[in-house]
PDB file of C-alpha atoms in Angstrom:
ATOM      1  CA  GLN A  47     -14.703 -10.340 -17.021  1.00 79.00           C
ATOM      2  CA  VAL A  48     -17.986 -10.929 -15.464  1.00 91.00           C
ATOM      3  CA  GLN A  49     -21.385  -9.203 -15.962  1.00 95.00           C
ATOM      4  CA  LEU A  50     -22.920  -8.086 -12.523  1.00 97.00           C
ATOM      5  CA  VAL A  51     -26.732  -7.411 -11.833  1.00 98.00           C
ATOM      6  CA  GLU A  52     -27.703  -5.820  -8.550  1.00 98.00           C
ATOM      7  CA  SER A  53     -30.940  -6.267  -6.610  1.00 98.00           C
ATOM      8  CA  GLY A  54     -32.756  -5.870  -3.472  1.00 97.00           C
ATOM      9  CA  GLY A  55     -32.769  -1.818  -3.217  1.00 97.00           C
ATOM     10  CA  GLY A  56     -35.741   0.082  -1.965  1.00 97.00           C
ATOM     11  CA  LEU A  57     -37.092   2.453   0.338  1.00 97.00           C
ATOM     12  CA  VAL A  58     -36.786   1.610   4.205  1.00 97.00           C
ATOM     13  CA  GLN A  59     -37.185   3.836   7.368  1.00 98.00           C
ATOM     14  CA  ALA A  60     -34.188   4.617   9.434  1.00 98.00           C
ATOM     15  CA  GLY A  61     -33.252   1.846  11.704  1.00 97.00           C
ATOM     16  CA  GLY A  62     -34.331  -0.662   9.205  1.00 97.00           C
ATOM     17  CA  SER A  63     -32.386  -3.247   7.216  1.00 98.00           C
ATOM     18  CA  LEU A  64     -31.670  -4.329   3.606  1.00 97.00           C
ATOM     19  CA  ARG A  65     -29.955  -7.186   1.982  1.00 98.00           C
ATOM     20  CA  LEU A  66     -28.475  -6.340  -1.226  1.00 98.00           C
ATOM     21  CA  SER A  67     -27.681  -9.035  -3.810  1.00 98.00           C
ATOM     22  CA  CYS A  68     -25.267  -8.962  -6.951  1.00 98.00           C
ATOM     23  CA  ALA A  69     -25.686 -11.990  -9.258  1.00 98.00           C
ATOM     24  CA  ALA A  70     -22.730 -12.761 -11.698  1.00 97.00           C
ATOM     25  CA  SER A  71     -22.720 -14.514 -15.064  1.00 94.00           C
ATOM     26  CA  GLY A  72     -20.085 -16.733 -16.110  1.00 82.00           C
ATOM     27  CA  ARG A  73     -17.723 -19.293 -14.525  1.00 86.00           C
ATOM     28  CA  THR A  74     -15.176 -17.042 -13.311  1.00 92.00           C
ATOM     29  CA  PHE A  75     -16.950 -15.355 -10.389  1.00 93.00           C
ATOM     30  CA  SER A  76     -15.223 -17.364  -7.834  1.00 93.00           C
ATOM     31  CA  THR A  77     -11.783 -15.971  -8.826  1.00 94.00           C
ATOM     32  CA  TYR A  78     -12.634 -12.411  -8.428  1.00 96.00           C
ATOM     33  CA  ALA A  79     -12.750 -10.242  -5.262  1.00 96.00           C
ATOM     34  CA  MET A  80     -16.105  -8.454  -5.040  1.00 97.00           C
ATOM     35  CA  GLY A  81     -16.734  -4.889  -3.826  1.00 97.00           C
ATOM     36  CA  TRP A  82     -19.719  -2.944  -2.971  1.00 98.00           C
ATOM     37  CA  PHE A  83     -19.741   0.956  -3.819  1.00 98.00           C
ATOM     38  CA  ARG A  84     -22.426   3.590  -3.141  1.00 98.00           C
ATOM     39  CA  GLN A  85     -22.891   6.985  -4.820  1.00 98.00           C
ATOM     40  CA  ALA A  86     -25.135   9.543  -3.492  1.00 97.00           C
ATOM     41  CA  PRO A  87     -26.590  12.337  -5.720  1.00 92.00           C
ATOM     42  CA  GLY A  88     -23.962  14.884  -6.499  1.00 94.00           C
ATOM     43  CA  LYS A  89     -21.345  12.899  -4.734  1.00 96.00           C
ATOM     44  CA  GLU A  90     -18.302  10.683  -5.725  1.00 96.00           C
ATOM     45  CA  ARG A  91     -18.853   6.822  -5.757  1.00 97.00           C
ATOM     46  CA  ASP A  92     -17.455   5.557  -2.184  1.00 97.00           C
ATOM     47  CA  PHE A  93     -16.312   2.092  -1.143  1.00 97.00           C
ATOM     48  CA  VAL A  94     -18.484   0.273   1.153  1.00 98.00           C
ATOM     49  CA  ALA A  95     -17.212  -3.255   1.360  1.00 97.00           C
ATOM     50  CA  ALA A  96     -15.149  -5.866  -0.355  1.00 97.00           C
ATOM     51  CA  ILE A  97     -14.395  -9.657  -0.147  1.00 97.00           C
ATOM     52  CA  THR A  98     -11.680 -11.561  -1.567  1.00 95.00           C
ATOM     53  CA  TRP A  99     -12.264 -14.442  -4.058  1.00 94.00           C
ATOM     54  CA  SER A 100     -12.010 -16.954  -1.314  1.00 92.00           C
ATOM     55  CA  GLY A 101     -13.889 -15.105   1.258  1.00 90.00           C
ATOM     56  CA  GLY A 102     -10.673 -15.123   3.421  1.00 91.00           C
ATOM     57  CA  ASN A 103     -10.423 -11.445   3.786  1.00 94.00           C
ATOM     58  CA  ILE A 104     -13.265  -8.700   4.229  1.00 96.00           C
ATOM     59  CA  TYR A 105     -12.903  -4.954   4.182  1.00 95.00           C
ATOM     60  CA  TYR A 106     -15.324  -2.308   5.171  1.00 96.00           C
ATOM     61  CA  ALA A 107     -15.373   1.444   4.987  1.00 96.00           C
ATOM     62  CA  ASP A 108     -15.678   3.149   8.428  1.00 96.00           C
ATOM     63  CA  SER A 109     -19.032   4.365   7.698  1.00 95.00           C
ATOM     64  CA  VAL A 110     -20.581   0.882   7.586  1.00 96.00           C
ATOM     65  CA  LYS A 111     -18.474  -1.018  10.156  1.00 96.00           C
ATOM     66  CA  GLY A 112     -20.707  -2.742  12.735  1.00 96.00           C
ATOM     67  CA  ARG A 113     -23.616  -2.386  10.549  1.00 97.00           C
ATOM     68  CA  GLY A 114     -22.864  -4.033   7.092  1.00 97.00           C
ATOM     69  CA  THR A 115     -21.959  -7.431   6.281  1.00 98.00           C
ATOM     70  CA  ILE A 116     -20.332  -8.555   2.862  1.00 98.00           C
ATOM     71  CA  SER A 117     -20.784 -12.328   2.125  1.00 98.00           C
ATOM     72  CA  ARG A 118     -20.391 -14.435  -1.039  1.00 97.00           C
ATOM     73  CA  ASP A 119     -21.984 -17.814  -2.346  1.00 96.00           C
ATOM     74  CA  ASN A 120     -19.529 -18.885  -5.069  1.00 93.00           C
ATOM     75  CA  ALA A 121     -22.016 -21.920  -5.818  1.00 94.00           C
ATOM     76  CA  LYS A 122     -24.681 -19.217  -6.508  1.00 95.00           C
ATOM     77  CA  ASN A 123     -22.386 -16.623  -8.322  1.00 96.00           C
ATOM     78  CA  THR A 124     -23.761 -14.086  -5.881  1.00 97.00           C
ATOM     79  CA  VAL A 125     -22.337 -11.435  -3.310  1.00 98.00           C
ATOM     80  CA  TYR A 126     -24.453 -10.027  -0.894  1.00 98.00           C
ATOM     81  CA  LEU A 127     -24.434  -6.818   1.369  1.00 98.00           C
ATOM     82  CA  GLN A 128     -26.555  -6.998   4.484  1.00 98.00           C
ATOM     83  CA  MET A 129     -27.046  -3.395   5.919  1.00 98.00           C
ATOM     84  CA  ASN A 130     -28.470  -3.018   9.171  1.00 98.00           C
ATOM     85  CA  SER A 131     -29.302   0.046  11.368  1.00 98.00           C
ATOM     86  CA  LEU A 132     -29.698   2.144   8.280  1.00 98.00           C
ATOM     87  CA  LYS A 133     -29.427   5.902   8.389  1.00 97.00           C
ATOM     88  CA  PRO A 134     -30.664   8.611   5.937  1.00 97.00           C
ATOM     89  CA  GLU A 135     -27.133   9.192   4.937  1.00 96.00           C
ATOM     90  CA  ASP A 136     -27.086   5.475   3.659  1.00 98.00           C
ATOM     91  CA  THR A 137     -29.307   6.612   0.738  1.00 98.00           C
ATOM     92  CA  ALA A 138     -27.530   6.262  -2.457  1.00 98.00           C
ATOM     93  CA  VAL A 139     -27.301   3.791  -5.459  1.00 98.00           C
ATOM     94  CA  TYR A 140     -25.461   0.952  -4.511  1.00 98.00           C
ATOM     95  CA  TYR A 141     -23.162  -0.844  -7.079  1.00 98.00           C
ATOM     96  CA  CYS A 142     -21.091  -4.037  -7.130  1.00 98.00           C
ATOM     97  CA  ALA A 143     -18.043  -4.557  -8.770  1.00 98.00           C
ATOM     98  CA  ALA A 144     -15.668  -7.339  -9.465  1.00 97.00           C
ATOM     99  CA  GLY A 145     -11.814  -7.319  -9.829  1.00 93.00           C
ATOM    100  CA  PHE A 146      -8.324  -8.263  -8.198  1.00 92.00           C
ATOM    101  CA  ARG A 147      -8.585 -11.738  -9.659  1.00 90.00           C
ATOM    102  CA  TYR A 148      -7.221 -14.252  -7.415  1.00 88.00           C
ATOM    103  CA  PHE A 149      -5.765 -11.533  -5.069  1.00 88.00           C
ATOM    104  CA  GLY A 150      -5.474 -12.932  -1.415  1.00 86.00           C
ATOM    105  CA  GLU A 151      -5.193  -9.720   0.365  1.00 90.00           C
ATOM    106  CA  LEU A 152      -6.391  -6.153  -0.945  1.00 90.00           C
ATOM    107  CA  SER A 153      -4.507  -3.116  -0.028  1.00 88.00           C
ATOM    108  CA  THR A 154      -7.071  -0.148   1.378  1.00 84.00           C
ATOM    109  CA  ALA A 155      -5.924   2.236  -1.250  1.00 84.00           C
ATOM    110  CA  ALA A 156      -6.468  -0.074  -4.249  1.00 85.00           C
ATOM    111  CA  THR A 157      -9.888  -1.554  -2.815  1.00 90.00           C
ATOM    112  CA  ALA A 158     -11.313   1.978  -2.352  1.00 91.00           C
ATOM    113  CA  GLU A 159     -10.568   3.175  -5.797  1.00 93.00           C
ATOM    114  CA  PRO A 160     -13.321   2.668  -8.184  1.00 95.00           C
ATOM    115  CA  THR A 161     -11.078   2.674 -11.336  1.00 94.00           C
ATOM    116  CA  ARG A 162      -9.131  -0.439 -10.023  1.00 94.00           C
ATOM    117  CA  TRP A 163     -12.350  -2.797 -10.361  1.00 96.00           C
ATOM    118  CA  ALA A 164     -12.831  -4.355 -13.525  1.00 94.00           C
ATOM    119  CA  SER A 165     -16.439  -5.033 -13.956  1.00 96.00           C
ATOM    120  CA  TRP A 166     -19.430  -2.998 -12.611  1.00 97.00           C
ATOM    121  CA  GLY A 167     -23.272  -3.586 -12.316  1.00 97.00           C
ATOM    122  CA  GLN A 168     -25.785  -1.017 -12.976  1.00 97.00           C
ATOM    123  CA  GLY A 169     -26.777  -0.186  -9.571  1.00 98.00           C
ATOM    124  CA  THR A 170     -29.734  -0.771  -7.298  1.00 98.00           C
ATOM    125  CA  ARG A 171     -31.176   2.399  -5.377  1.00 98.00           C
ATOM    126  CA  VAL A 172     -31.407   2.447  -1.513  1.00 98.00           C
ATOM    127  CA  SER A 173     -33.488   5.151   0.030  1.00 98.00           C
ATOM    128  CA  VAL A 174     -33.676   5.537   3.753  1.00 98.00           C
ATOM    129  CA  SER A 175     -36.353   7.847   5.336  1.00 97.00           C
ATOM    130  CA  SER A 176     -35.859   9.657   8.504  1.00 93.00           C
TER     131      SER A 176
END
């Protein structure tokens, strides 16, 4: 397993942008798919985006398509989530997750299910003001 630490959250006005980072420990980061989830107060943890271990396949929730970009730098053991055109409804704690080791493709159902991911960070808070 890998240990994950998110950063980059903060308060931003609607229409603004943020880049979230998730740094992983260990030498196996490059073998894991990485995902971003978010959880708003009183709501379930929702899938945002995922990228396979090679970066060859990328997946987005409909809610962030066209506004979010997930990327990874295996040399830096880091995965990123660039969020543009932020909306108040994007306000949440954002978590990164690692799992699906060596999976070249991910199914939509499995990717979106938090329990299918092996490791989690502690989250970074994003607040979007209107």
